[in-house]
Tab-separated table of C-alpha atoms in Angstrom:
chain	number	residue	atom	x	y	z
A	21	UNK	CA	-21.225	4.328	3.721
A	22	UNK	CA	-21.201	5.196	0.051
A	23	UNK	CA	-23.985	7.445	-0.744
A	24	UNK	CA	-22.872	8.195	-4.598
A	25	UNK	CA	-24.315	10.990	-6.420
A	26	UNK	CA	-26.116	9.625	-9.846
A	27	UNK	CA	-24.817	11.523	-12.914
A	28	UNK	CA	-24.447	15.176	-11.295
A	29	UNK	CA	-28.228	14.405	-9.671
A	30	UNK	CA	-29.533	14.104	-6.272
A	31	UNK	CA	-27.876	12.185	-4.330
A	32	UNK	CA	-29.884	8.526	-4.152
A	33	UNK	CA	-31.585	7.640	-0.603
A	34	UNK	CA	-29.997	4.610	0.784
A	35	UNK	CA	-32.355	1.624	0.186
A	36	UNK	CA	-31.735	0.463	3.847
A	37	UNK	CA	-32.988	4.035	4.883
A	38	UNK	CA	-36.012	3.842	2.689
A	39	UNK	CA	-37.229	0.590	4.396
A	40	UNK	CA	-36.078	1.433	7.945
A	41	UNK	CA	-38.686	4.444	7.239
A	42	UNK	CA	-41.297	2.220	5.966
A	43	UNK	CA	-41.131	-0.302	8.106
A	44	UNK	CA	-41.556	2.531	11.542
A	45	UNK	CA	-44.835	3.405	9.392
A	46	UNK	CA	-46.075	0.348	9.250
A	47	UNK	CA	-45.552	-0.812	13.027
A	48	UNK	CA	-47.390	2.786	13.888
A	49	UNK	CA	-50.317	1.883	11.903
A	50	UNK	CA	-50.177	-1.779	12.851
A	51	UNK	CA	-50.459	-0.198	16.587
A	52	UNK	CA	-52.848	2.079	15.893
A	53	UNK	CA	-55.044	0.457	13.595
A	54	UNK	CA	-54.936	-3.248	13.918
A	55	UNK	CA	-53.129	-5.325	16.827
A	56	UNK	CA	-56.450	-6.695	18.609
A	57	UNK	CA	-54.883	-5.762	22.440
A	58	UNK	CA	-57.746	-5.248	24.397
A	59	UNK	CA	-56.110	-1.484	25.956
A	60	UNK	CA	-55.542	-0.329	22.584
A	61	UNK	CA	-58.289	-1.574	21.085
A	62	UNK	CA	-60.570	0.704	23.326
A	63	UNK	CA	-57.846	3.489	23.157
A	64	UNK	CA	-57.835	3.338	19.346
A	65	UNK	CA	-61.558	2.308	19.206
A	66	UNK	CA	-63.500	5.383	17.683
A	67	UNK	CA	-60.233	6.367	15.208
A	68	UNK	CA	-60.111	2.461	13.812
A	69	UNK	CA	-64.055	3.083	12.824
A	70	UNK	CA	-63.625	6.236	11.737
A	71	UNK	CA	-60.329	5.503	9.107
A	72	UNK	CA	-61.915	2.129	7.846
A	73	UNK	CA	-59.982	-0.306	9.820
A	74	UNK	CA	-61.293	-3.784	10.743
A	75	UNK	CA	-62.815	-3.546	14.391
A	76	UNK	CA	-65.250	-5.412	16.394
B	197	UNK	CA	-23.782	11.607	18.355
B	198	UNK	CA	-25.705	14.646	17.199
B	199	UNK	CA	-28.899	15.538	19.424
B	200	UNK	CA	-32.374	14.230	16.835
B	201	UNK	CA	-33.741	17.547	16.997
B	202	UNK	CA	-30.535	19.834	15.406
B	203	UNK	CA	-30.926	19.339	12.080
B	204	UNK	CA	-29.060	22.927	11.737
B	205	UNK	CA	-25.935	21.426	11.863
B	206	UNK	CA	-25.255	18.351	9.318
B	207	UNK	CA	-23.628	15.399	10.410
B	208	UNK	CA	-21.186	13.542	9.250
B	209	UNK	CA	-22.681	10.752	7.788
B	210	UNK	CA	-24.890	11.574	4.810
B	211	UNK	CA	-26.512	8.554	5.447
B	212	UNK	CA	-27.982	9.048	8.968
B	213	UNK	CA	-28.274	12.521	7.602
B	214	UNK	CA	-30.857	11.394	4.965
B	215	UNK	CA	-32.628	9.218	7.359
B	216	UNK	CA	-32.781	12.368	9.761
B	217	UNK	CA	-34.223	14.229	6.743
B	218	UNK	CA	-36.914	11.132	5.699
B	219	UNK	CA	-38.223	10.920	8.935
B	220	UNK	CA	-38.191	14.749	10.109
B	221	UNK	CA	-40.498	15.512	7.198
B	222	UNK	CA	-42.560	12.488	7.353
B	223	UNK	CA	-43.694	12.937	10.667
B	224	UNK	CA	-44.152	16.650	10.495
B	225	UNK	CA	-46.627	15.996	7.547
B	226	UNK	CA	-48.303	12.998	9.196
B	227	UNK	CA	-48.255	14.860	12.837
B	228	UNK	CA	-49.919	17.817	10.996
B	229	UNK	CA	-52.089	16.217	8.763
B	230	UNK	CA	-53.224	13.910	11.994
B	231	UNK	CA	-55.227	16.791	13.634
B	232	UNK	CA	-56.482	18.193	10.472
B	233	UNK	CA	-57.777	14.490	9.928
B	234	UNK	CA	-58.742	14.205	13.445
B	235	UNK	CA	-60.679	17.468	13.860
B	236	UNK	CA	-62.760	16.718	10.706
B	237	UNK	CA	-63.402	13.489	12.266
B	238	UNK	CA	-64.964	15.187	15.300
B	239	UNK	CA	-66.790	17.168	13.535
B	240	UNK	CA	-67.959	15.086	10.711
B	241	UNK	CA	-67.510	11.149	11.850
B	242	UNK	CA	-67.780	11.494	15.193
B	243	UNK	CA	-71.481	12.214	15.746
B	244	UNK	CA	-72.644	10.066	13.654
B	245	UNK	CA	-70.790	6.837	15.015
B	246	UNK	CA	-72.133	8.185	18.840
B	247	UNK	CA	-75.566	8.296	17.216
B	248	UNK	CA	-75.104	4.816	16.038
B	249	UNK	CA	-74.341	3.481	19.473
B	250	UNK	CA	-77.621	4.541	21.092
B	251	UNK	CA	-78.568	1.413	18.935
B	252	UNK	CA	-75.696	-0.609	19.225
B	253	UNK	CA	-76.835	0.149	23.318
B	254	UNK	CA	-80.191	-0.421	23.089
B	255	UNK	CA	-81.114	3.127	24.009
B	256	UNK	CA	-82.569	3.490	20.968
B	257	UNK	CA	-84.314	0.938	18.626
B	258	UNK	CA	-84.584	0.371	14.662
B	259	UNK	CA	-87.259	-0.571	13.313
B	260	UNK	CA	-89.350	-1.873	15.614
B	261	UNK	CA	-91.883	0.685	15.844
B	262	UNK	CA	-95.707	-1.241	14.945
B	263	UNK	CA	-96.945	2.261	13.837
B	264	UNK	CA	-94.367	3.334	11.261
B	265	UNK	CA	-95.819	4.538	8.237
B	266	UNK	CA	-93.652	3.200	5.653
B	267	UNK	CA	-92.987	0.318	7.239
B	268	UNK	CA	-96.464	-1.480	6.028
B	269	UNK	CA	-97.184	-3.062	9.545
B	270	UNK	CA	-100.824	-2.562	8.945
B	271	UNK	CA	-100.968	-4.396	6.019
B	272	UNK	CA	-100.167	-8.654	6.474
B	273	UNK	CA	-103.472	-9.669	7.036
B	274	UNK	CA	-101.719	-13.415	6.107
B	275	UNK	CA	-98.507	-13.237	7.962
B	276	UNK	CA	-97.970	-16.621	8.888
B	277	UNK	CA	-96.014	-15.547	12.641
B	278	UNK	CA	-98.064	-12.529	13.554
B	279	UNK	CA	-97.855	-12.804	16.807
B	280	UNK	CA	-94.107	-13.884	18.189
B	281	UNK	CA	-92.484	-10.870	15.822
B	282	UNK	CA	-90.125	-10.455	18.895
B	283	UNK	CA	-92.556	-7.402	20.568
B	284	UNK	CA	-92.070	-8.312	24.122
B	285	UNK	CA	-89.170	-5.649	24.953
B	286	UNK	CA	-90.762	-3.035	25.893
B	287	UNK	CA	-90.462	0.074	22.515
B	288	UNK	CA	-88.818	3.133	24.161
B	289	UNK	CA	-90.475	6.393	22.586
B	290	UNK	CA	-88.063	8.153	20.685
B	291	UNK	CA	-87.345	4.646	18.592
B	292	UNK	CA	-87.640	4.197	15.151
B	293	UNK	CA	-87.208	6.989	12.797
B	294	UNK	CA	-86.144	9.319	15.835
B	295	UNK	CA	-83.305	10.890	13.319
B	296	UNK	CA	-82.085	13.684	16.263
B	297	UNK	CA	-78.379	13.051	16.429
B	298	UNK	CA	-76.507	14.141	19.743
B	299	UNK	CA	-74.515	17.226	18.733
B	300	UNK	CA	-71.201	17.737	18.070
B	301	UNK	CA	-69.660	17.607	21.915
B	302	UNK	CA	-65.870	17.177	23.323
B	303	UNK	CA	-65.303	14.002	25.505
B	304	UNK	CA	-61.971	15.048	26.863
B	305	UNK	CA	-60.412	12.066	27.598
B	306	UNK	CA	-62.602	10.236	24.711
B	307	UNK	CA	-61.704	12.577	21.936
B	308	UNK	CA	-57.993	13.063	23.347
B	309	UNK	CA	-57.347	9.729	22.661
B	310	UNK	CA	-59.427	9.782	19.217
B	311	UNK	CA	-56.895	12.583	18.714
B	312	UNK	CA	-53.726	11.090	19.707
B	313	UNK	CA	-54.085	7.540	17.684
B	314	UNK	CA	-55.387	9.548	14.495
B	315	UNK	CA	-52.185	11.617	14.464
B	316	UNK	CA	-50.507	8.043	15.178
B	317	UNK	CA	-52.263	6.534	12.146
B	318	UNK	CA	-51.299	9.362	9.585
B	319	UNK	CA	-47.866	9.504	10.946
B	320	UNK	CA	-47.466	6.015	10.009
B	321	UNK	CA	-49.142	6.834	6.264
B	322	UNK	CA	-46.590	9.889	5.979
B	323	UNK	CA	-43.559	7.477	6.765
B	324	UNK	CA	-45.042	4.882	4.016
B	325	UNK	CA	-45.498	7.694	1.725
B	326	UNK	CA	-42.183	9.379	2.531
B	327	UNK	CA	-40.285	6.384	1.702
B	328	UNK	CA	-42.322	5.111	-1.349
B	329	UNK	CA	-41.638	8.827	-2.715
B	330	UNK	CA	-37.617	8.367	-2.344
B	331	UNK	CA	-37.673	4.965	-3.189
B	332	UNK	CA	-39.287	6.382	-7.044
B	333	UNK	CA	-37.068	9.041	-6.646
B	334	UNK	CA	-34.042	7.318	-6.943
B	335	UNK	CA	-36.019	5.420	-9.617
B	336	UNK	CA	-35.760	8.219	-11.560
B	337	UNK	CA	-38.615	10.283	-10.564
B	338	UNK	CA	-39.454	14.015	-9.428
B	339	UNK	CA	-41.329	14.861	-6.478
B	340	UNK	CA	-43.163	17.966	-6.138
B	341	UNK	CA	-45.538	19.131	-3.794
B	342	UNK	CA	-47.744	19.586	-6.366
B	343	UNK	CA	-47.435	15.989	-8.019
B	344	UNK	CA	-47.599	15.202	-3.844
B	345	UNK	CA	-51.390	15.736	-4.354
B	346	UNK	CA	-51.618	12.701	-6.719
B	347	UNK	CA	-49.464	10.572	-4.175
B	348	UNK	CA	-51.849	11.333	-2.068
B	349	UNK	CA	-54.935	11.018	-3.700
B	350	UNK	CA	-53.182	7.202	-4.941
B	351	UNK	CA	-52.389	6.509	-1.412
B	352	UNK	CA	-55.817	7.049	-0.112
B	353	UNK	CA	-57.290	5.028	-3.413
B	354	UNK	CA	-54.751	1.746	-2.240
B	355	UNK	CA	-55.012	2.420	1.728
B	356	UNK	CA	-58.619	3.469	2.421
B	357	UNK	CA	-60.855	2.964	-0.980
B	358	UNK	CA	-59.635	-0.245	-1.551
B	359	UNK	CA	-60.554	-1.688	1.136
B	360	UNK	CA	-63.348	0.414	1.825
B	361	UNK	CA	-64.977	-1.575	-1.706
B	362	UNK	CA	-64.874	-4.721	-0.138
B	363	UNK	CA	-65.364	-3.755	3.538
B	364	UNK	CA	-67.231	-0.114	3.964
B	365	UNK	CA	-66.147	1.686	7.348
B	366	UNK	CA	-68.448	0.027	9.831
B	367	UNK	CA	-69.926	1.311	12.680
B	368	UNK	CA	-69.880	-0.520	16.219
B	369	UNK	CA	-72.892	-2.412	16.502
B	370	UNK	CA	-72.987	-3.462	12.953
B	371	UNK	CA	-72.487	-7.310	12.029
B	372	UNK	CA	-69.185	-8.356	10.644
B	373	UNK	CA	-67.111	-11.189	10.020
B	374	UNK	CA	-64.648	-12.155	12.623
B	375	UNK	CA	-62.045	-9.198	12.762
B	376	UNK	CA	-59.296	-11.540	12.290
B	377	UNK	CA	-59.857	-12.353	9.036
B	378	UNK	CA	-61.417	-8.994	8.091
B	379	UNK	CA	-57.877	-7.657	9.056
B	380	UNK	CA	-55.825	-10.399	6.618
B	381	UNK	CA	-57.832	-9.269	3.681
B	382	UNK	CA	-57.388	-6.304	5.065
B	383	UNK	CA	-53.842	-6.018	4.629
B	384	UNK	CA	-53.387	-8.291	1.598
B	385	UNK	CA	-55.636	-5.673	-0.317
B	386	UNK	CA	-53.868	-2.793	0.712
B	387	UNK	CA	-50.482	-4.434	-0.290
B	388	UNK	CA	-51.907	-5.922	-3.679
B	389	UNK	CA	-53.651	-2.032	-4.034
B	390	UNK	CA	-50.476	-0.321	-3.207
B	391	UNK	CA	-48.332	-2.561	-5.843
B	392	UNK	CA	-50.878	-2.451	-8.380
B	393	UNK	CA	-51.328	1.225	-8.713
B	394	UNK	CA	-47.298	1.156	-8.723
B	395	UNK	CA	-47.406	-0.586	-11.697
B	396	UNK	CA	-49.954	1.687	-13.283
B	397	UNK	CA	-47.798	4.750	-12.425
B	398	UNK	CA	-44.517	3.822	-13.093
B	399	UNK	CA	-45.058	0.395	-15.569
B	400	UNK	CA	-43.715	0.944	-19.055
B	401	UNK	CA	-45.228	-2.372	-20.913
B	402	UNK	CA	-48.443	-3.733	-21.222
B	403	UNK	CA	-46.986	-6.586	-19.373
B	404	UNK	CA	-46.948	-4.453	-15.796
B	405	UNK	CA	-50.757	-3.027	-16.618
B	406	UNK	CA	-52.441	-6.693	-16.793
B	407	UNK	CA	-50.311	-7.194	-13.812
B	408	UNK	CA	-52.059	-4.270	-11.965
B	409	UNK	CA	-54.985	-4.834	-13.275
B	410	UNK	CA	-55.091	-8.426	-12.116
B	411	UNK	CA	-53.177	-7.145	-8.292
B	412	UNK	CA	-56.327	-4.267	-7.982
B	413	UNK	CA	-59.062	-6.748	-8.822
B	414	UNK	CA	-58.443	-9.702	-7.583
B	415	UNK	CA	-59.017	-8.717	-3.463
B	416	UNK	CA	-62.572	-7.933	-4.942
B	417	UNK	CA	-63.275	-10.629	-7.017
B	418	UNK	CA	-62.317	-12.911	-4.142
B	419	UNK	CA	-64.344	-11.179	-2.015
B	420	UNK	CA	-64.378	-10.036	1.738
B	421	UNK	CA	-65.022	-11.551	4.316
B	422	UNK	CA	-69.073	-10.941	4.852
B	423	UNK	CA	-71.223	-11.649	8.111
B	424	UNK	CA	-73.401	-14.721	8.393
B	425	UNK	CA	-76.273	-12.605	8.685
B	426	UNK	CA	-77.434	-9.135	8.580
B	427	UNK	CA	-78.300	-8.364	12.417
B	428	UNK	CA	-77.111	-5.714	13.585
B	429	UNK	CA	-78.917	-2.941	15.169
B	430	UNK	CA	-78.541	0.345	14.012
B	431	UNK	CA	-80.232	1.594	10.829
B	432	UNK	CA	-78.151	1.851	6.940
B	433	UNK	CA	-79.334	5.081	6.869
B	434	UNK	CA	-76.814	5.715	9.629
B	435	UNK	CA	-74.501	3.480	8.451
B	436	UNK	CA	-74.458	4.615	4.775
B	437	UNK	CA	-73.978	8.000	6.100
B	438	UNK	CA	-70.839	7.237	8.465
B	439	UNK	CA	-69.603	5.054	5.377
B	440	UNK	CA	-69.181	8.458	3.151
B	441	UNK	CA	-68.598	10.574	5.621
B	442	UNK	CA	-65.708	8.260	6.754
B	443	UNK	CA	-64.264	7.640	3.095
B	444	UNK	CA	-64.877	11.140	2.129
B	445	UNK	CA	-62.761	12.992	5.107
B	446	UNK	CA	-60.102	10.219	4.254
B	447	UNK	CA	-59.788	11.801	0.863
B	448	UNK	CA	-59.094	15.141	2.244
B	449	UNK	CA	-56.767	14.003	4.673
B	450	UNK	CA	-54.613	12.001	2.048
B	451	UNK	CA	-54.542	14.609	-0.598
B	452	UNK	CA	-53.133	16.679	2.226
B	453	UNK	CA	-50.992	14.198	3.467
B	454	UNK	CA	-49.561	13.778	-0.046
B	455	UNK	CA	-49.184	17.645	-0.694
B	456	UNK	CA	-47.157	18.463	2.820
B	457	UNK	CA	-45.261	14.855	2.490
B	458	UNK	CA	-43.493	15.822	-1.038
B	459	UNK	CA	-43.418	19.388	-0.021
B	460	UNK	CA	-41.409	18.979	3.161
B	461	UNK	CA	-39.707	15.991	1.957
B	462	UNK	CA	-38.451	18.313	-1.360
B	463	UNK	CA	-37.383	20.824	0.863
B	464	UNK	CA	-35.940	19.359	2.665
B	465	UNK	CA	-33.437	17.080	0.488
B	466	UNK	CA	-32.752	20.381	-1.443
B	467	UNK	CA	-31.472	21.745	1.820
C-alpha cells in the first residue's frame, strides 16, 4: 500500500481507486439510464427522456 | 473496519482513506446536484414531455385538423388522393394547434421516481467526474472549484451535447431507430467525446489535437442511427421545445455538478 507523496506535493490518488470510482459511476448510469429491463425502464422512463438517453 | 460514515477519524490505510474521500464528495455533489437537476426538470421538462403524450395517446391529434389555416387544406384542387387522406377517426375538438399544456402538477409516485433515478444519474456523472479530476490531478493538474465550472461545462459538452447533435432528447411518441443501437452510438460517442476533449485540454502537440479533432467528429460524420420514417405523432413544435429545454437544464446541472465536484473533492483532499 504505497501511496508516495510526489516531490513535497499532494499525495497521488491510487490509480486502482480512481477506476474503482469510475467504474461505480458508470454501472449507476448504466442502471439508470440505459439497461432496457422492462421495471426500470418504466421506473427510469420520464428521467431517460428528460437527460437525453436512448429510450423507446 | 471503520464505520463508512466517520470520516472524523482517519484510518489507517491512506488508501481506503482516499477512496473514502473520492466517493464521499462525489456523491454528495451528484446527490445534491440530482434534485437541483430533478426539480428543474419538473418544472421545466416535465410538462412539456406530459403534453407530448396526449399525442403519443391519441388524446390529442397533430395535424389533422381539415380547417387549419396555415395548413392550406383548402387549396389542392388537383390532389391526386383527396379522398382516403386517412379522415375516418373521428377529430377530437381540442386537436390541432390546441397549444394549452397541462400545468406544472406533482404525480407522487410518478415524480418520486423521476426524482430518485435523476439523483441516481448525476451521482453516477459526479463519480466519473470525481475520478477523471484525480486521475489529471496526479497528472499534474490543479483542481479548483472554480476551474470545476469548466469540468463541468466539458462534461456536459462530451455526456449530453454530444450526443444530443446526433440524437436530440426525444420525446415518447416520437419515431426512432431501434434503442439498441441508438444506445451503442450512444455510448461510443460519449467515450470518443469524453477522450477527445481530453486531448484538447490536456494535449501538448498538434499530434493529440488532430487526434481530438478526428475522436469529436467522427460519431457525427458517421451518423446516428435515424428512423425509417418520420411518423410519429406529436408536433416539432413540442418536440423542438422539450429538445432545448432538455439540453439547456443539462447545462445548468453540469456546470453545477462540476463546481460542487472540485469544490468538495478539494476540500476534502486538503483535509
Amino acid at each position: 500500500m504505497s501511496t508516495i507523496a510526489r516531490s513535497g506535493e499532494k499525495a497521488d490518488v491510487k490509480l486502482a481507486n480512481i477506476i474503482v470510482v469510475a467504474l461505480l459511476g458508470a454501472a449507476l448510469i448504466f442502471v439508470a439510464g440505459l439497461a432496457q429491463s422492462e421495471t426500470l425502464h418504466d421506473a427510469a422512463h420520464d428521467v431517460r427522456h428528460a437527460v437525453g438517453f436512448p429510450c423507446h | 473496519m471503520t464505520p463508512p460514515m466517520m470520516c472524523v477519524t482517519r484510518s489507517d490505510s491512506p488508501a481506503t482513506d482516499m477512496l473514502q474521500r473520492l466517493l464521499t464528495s462525489a456523491l454528495i455533489a451528484g446527490a445534491a446536484v440530482g434534485l437541483i437537476a430533478a426539480l428543474l426538470q419538473l418544472v421545466f421538462v416535465q410538462p412539456v414531455l406530459l403534453h407530448a403524450e396526449l399525442y403519443e395517446g391519441g388524446e390529442r391529434t397533430h395535424f389533422v385538423a381539415p380547417s387549419g389555416p396555415d395548413h392550406g387544406a383548402e387549396a389542392d384542387p388537383d390532389a391526386t388522393a383527396p379522398a382516403d387522406q386517412g379522415h375516418a377517426a373521428p377529430v377530437p375538438q381540442d386537436n390541432g394547434s390546441a397549444a394549452g399544456a397541462p400545468g406544472i402538477g406533482f404525480d407522487a409516485p410518478r415524480d418520486g421516481l423521476s426524482i430518485l433515478f435523476t439523483i441516481m444519474v448525476y451521482a453516477g456523472y459526479g463519480l466519473m467526474l470525481v475520478a477523471a479530476m484525480a486521475f489529471a490531478e496526479n497528472n499534474g493538474q490543479k483542481i479548483t472549484a472554480r476551474q470545476g465550472l469548466i469540468w463541468g461545462i466539458a462534461g456536459f459538452a462530451a455526456v449530453q451535447m454530444a450526443p444530443a447533435f446526433g440524437l436530440a432528447p426525444g420525446m415518447p411518441g416520437m419515431a426512432a431507430a431501434d434503442t439498441t443501437t441508438r444506445a451503442v452510438w450512444w455510448v461510443a460517442t460519449v467515450v470518443a467525446s469524453t477522450i477527445g476533449f481530453w486531448l484538447i485540454a490536456f494535449g501538448r502537440n498538434w499530434v493529440a489535437f488532430a487526434a481530438a479533432i478526428a475522436l469529436v467528429a467522427a460519431p457525427h460524420l458517421i451518423g446516428a442511427p435515424q428512423p425509417s420514417a418520420y411518423a410519429g405523432p406529436t408536433p416539432p413544435e413540442l418536440a423542438a421545445q422539450f429538445a432545448g429545454r432538455a439540453i439547456g437544464v443539462g447545462l445548468v446541472s453540469w456546470t453545477i455538478l462540476g463546481l460542487f465536484a472540485a469544490w468538495l473533492w478539494s476540500r476534502s483532499r486538503e483535509a
